[in-house]
Short mmCIF file of C-alpha atoms in Angstrom, two decimals:
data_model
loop_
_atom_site.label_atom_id
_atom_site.label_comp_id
_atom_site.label_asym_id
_atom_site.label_seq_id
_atom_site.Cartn_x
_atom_site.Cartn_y
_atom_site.Cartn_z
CA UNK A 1 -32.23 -19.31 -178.43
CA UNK A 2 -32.29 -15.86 -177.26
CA UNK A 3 -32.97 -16.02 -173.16
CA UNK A 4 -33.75 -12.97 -170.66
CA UNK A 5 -32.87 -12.82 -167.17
CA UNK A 6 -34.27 -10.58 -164.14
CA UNK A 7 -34.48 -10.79 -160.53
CA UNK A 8 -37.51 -12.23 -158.40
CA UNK A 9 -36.05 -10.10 -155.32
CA UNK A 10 -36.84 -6.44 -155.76
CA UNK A 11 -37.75 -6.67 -159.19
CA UNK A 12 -38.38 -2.58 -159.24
CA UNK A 13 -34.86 -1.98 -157.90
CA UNK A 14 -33.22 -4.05 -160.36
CA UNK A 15 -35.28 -2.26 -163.25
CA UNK A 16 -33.55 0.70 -162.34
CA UNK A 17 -30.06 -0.59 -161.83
CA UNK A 18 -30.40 -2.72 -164.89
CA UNK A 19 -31.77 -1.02 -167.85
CA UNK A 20 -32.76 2.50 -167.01
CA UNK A 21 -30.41 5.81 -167.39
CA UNK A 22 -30.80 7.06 -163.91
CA UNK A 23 -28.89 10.42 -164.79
CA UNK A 24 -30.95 11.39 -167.26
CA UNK A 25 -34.15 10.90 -164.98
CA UNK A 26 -36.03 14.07 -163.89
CA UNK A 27 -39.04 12.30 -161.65
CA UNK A 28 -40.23 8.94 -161.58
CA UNK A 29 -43.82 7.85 -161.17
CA UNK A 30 -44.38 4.08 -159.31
CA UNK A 31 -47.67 2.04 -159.38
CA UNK A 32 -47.17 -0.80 -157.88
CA UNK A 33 -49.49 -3.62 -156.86
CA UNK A 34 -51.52 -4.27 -154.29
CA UNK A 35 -53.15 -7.74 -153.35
CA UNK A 36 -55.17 -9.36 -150.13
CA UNK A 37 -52.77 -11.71 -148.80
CA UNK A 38 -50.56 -9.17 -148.14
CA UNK A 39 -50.19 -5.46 -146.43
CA UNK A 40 -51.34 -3.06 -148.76
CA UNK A 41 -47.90 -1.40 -148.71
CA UNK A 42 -45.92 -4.31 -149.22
CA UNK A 43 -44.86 -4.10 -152.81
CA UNK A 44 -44.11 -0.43 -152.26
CA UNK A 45 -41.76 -1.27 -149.36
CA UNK A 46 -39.81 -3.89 -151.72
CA UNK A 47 -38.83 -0.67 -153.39
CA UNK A 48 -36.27 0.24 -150.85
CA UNK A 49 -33.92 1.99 -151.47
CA UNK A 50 -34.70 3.49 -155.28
CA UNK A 51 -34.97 6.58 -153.38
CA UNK A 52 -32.13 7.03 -152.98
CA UNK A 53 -30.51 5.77 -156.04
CA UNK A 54 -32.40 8.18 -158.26
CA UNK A 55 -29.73 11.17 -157.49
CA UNK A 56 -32.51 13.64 -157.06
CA UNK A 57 -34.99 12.68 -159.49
CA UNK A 58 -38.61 13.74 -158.22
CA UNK A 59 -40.31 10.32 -156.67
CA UNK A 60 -44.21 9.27 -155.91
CA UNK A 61 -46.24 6.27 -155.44
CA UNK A 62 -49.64 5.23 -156.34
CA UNK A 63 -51.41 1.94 -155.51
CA UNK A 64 -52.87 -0.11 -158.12
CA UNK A 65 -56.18 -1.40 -157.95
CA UNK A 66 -56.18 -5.07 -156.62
CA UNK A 67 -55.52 -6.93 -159.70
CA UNK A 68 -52.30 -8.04 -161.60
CA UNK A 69 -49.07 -8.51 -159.79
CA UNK A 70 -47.56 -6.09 -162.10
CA UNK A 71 -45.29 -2.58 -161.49
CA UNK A 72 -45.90 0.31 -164.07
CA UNK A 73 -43.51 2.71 -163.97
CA UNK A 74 -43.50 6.12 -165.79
CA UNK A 75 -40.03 8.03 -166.41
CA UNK A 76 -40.17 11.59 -167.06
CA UNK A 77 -36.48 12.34 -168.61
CA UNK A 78 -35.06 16.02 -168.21
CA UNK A 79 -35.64 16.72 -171.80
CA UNK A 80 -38.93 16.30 -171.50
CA UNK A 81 -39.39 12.76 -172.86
CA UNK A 82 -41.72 10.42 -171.42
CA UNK A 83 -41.84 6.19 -171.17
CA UNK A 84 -43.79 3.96 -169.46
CA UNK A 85 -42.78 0.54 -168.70
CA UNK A 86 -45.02 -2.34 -166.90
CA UNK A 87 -43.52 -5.98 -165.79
CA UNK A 88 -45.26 -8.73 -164.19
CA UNK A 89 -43.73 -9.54 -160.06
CA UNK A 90 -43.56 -13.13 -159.88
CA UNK A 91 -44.80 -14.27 -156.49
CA UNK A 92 -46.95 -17.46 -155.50
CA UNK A 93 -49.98 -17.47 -153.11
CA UNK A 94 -49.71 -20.21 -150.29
CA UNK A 95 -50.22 -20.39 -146.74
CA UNK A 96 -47.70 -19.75 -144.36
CA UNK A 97 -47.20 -21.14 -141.19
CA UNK A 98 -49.90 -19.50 -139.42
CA UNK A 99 -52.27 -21.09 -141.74
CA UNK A 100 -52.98 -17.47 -143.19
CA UNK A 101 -52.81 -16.97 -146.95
CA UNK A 102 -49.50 -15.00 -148.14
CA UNK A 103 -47.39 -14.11 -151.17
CA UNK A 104 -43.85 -15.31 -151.67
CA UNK A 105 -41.62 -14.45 -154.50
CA UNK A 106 -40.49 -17.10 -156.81
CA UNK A 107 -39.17 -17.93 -159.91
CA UNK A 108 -41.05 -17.64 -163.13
CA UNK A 109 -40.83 -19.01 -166.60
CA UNK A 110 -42.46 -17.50 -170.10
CA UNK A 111 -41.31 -19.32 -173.55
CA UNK A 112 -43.00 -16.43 -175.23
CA UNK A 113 -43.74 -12.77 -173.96
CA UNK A 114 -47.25 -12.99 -174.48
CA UNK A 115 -47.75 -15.68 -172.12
CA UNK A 116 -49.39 -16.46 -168.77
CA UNK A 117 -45.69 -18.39 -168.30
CA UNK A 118 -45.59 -20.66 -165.12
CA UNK A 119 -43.53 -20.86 -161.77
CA UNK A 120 -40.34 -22.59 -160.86
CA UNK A 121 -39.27 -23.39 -157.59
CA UNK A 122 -35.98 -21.14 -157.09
CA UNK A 123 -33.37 -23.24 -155.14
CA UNK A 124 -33.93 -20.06 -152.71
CA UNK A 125 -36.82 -21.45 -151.77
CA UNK A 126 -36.16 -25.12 -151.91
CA UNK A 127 -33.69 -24.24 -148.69
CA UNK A 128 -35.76 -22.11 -147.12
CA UNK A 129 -38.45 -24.87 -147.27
CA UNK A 130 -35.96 -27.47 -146.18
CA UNK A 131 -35.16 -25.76 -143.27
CA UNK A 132 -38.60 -24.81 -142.34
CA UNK A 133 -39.52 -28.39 -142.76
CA UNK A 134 -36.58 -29.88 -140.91
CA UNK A 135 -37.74 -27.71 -137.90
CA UNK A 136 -41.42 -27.94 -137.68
CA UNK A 137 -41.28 -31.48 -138.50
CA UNK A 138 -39.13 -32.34 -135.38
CA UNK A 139 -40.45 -33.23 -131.80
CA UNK A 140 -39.48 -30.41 -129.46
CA UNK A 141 -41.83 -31.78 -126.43
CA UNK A 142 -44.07 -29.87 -124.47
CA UNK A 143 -42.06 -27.86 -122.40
CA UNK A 144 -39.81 -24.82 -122.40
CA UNK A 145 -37.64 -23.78 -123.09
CA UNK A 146 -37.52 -26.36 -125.82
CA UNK A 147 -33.57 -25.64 -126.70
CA UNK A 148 -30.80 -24.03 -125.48
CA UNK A 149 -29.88 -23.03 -128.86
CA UNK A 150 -31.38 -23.15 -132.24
CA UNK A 151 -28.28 -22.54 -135.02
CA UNK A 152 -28.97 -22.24 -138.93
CA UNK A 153 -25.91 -22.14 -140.72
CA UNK A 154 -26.81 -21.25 -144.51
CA UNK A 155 -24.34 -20.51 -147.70
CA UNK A 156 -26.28 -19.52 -150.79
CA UNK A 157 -23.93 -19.08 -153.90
CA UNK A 158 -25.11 -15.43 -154.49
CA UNK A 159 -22.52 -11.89 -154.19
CA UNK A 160 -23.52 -9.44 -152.46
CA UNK A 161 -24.23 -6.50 -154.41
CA UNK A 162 -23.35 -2.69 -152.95
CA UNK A 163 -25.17 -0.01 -153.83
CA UNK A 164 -24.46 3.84 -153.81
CA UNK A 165 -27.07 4.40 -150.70
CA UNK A 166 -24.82 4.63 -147.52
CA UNK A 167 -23.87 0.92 -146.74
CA UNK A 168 -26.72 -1.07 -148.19
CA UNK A 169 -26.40 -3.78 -150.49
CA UNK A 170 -28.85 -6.42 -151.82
CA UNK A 171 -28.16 -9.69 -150.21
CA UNK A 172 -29.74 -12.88 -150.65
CA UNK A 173 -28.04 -14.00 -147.81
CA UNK A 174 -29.95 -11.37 -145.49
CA UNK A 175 -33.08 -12.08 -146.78
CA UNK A 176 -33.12 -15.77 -146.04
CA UNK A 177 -31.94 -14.53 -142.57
CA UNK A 178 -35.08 -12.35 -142.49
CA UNK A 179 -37.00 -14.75 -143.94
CA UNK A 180 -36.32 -17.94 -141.26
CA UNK A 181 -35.72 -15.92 -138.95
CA UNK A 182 -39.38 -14.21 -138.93
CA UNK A 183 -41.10 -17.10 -139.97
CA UNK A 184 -39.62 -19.66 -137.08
CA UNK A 185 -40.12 -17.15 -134.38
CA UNK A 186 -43.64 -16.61 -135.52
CA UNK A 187 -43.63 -20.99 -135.84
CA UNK A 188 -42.06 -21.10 -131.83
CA UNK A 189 -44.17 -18.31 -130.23
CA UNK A 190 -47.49 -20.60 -131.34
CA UNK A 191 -45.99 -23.62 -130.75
CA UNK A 192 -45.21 -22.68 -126.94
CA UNK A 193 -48.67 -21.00 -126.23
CA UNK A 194 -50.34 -24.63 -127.86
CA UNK A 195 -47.87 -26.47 -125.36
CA UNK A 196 -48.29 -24.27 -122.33
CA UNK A 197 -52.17 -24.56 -123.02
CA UNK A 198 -51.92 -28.45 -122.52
CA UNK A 199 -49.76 -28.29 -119.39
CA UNK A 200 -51.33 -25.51 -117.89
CA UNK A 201 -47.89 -23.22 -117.48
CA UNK A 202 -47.82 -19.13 -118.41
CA UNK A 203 -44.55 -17.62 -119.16
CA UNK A 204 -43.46 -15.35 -121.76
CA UNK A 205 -40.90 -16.71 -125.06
CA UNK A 206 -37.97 -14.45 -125.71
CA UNK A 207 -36.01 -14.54 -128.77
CA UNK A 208 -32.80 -13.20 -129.56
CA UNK A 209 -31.36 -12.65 -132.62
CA UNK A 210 -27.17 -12.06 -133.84
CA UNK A 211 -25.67 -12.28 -136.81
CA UNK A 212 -22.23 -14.06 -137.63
CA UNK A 213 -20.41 -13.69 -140.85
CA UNK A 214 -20.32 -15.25 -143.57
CA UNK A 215 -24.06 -16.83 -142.51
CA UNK A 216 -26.76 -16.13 -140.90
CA UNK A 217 -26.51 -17.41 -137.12
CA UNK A 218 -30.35 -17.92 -135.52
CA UNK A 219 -30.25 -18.14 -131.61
CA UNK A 220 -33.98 -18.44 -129.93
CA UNK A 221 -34.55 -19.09 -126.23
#
């Protein structure tokens, strides 16, 4: 059995550090998708930081039409040659916490390349869920502050890869930071305006964030 790998986190980025020639680039063309559930910029953003990767070569962006969740990339080479390459993003359409539809990248299975293929649950996202779940589930009471301290301690298995861009790296470990992180302050900030709402009390929710090494460390007050 012959199997192919790639990467549901910045799938773009990992085109280019993966399988194309970057010295031999002279510009590089992106289209990348564009859907409703999320900002119309978002897939663009998840490019960060090809620019600056490409060691000079010329780069612009162009939105797709809303349709499917799929990059095209065209690679104009100094001597004049020309490719174009398209790849499907895996994400999954859900609701988030908010109740508002969103896309979430996941893991993705084809048996053959011409197929529609079908997701898998990455055990990314099994944690995340687990500790989304552990927290909304539980019974904080009505008032606040509702903690003194709310700690996530989380080890993926994944290295972190540097890259040649100043000190940036891709890091699973920083995007499930991000990732809890945004989506339990967003969970906390509703939660306290419901519970204020039934007790009558106005105050504004801080949150505070630091990081610890080698895991993220989540404080909100």
């Amino acid at each position: 059995m012959e199997a192919r790998f790639g990467s549901a986190y910045k799938p773009l980025l990992h085109f280019f550090l993966e399988e194309v020639e970057i010295e031999s680039l002279a510009a590089v063309h992106v289209i990348y998708p564009t859907h409703c559930a999320c900002s119309e910029n978002r897939f663009r953003q998840e490019t960060y930081p090809l620019a600056g990767i490409l060691l000079g070569a010329r780069l612009t962006f162009e939105p797709a039409a809303e349709g499917p969740l799929t990059y095209t990339v065209v690679l104009m080479r100094k001597d004049g040659g020309i490719t174009k390459h398209s790849f499907f993003v895996p994400n999954r359409e859900h609701l988030g916490l908010d109740g508002e539809r969103t896309l979430s990248p996941t893991g993705w299975i084809k048996v053959e390349d011409d197929s529609a293929g079908e997701r898998r649950e990455t055990d990314f996202e099994a944690l995340f869920e687990a500790a989304i779940q552990a927290i909304t589930l539980h019974d904080w009471g009505q008032r606040s502050p509702f903690f003194e301290e709310l700690n996530i301690r989380v080890r993926l298995p994944h290295a972190e890869q540097p890259l040649e861009v100043g000190e940036e790296t891709i890091s699973m470990l920083e995007a499930m930071h991000e990732d809890l992180f945004f989506s339990l302050n967003e969970f906390f900030q509703t939660f306290k305006r419901n519970a204020e709402r039934e007790i009558g009390e106005r105050s504004r929710a801080k949150v505070f964030l630091r990081f610890a090494t080698p895991s993220p460390f989540l404080l909100f007050e």
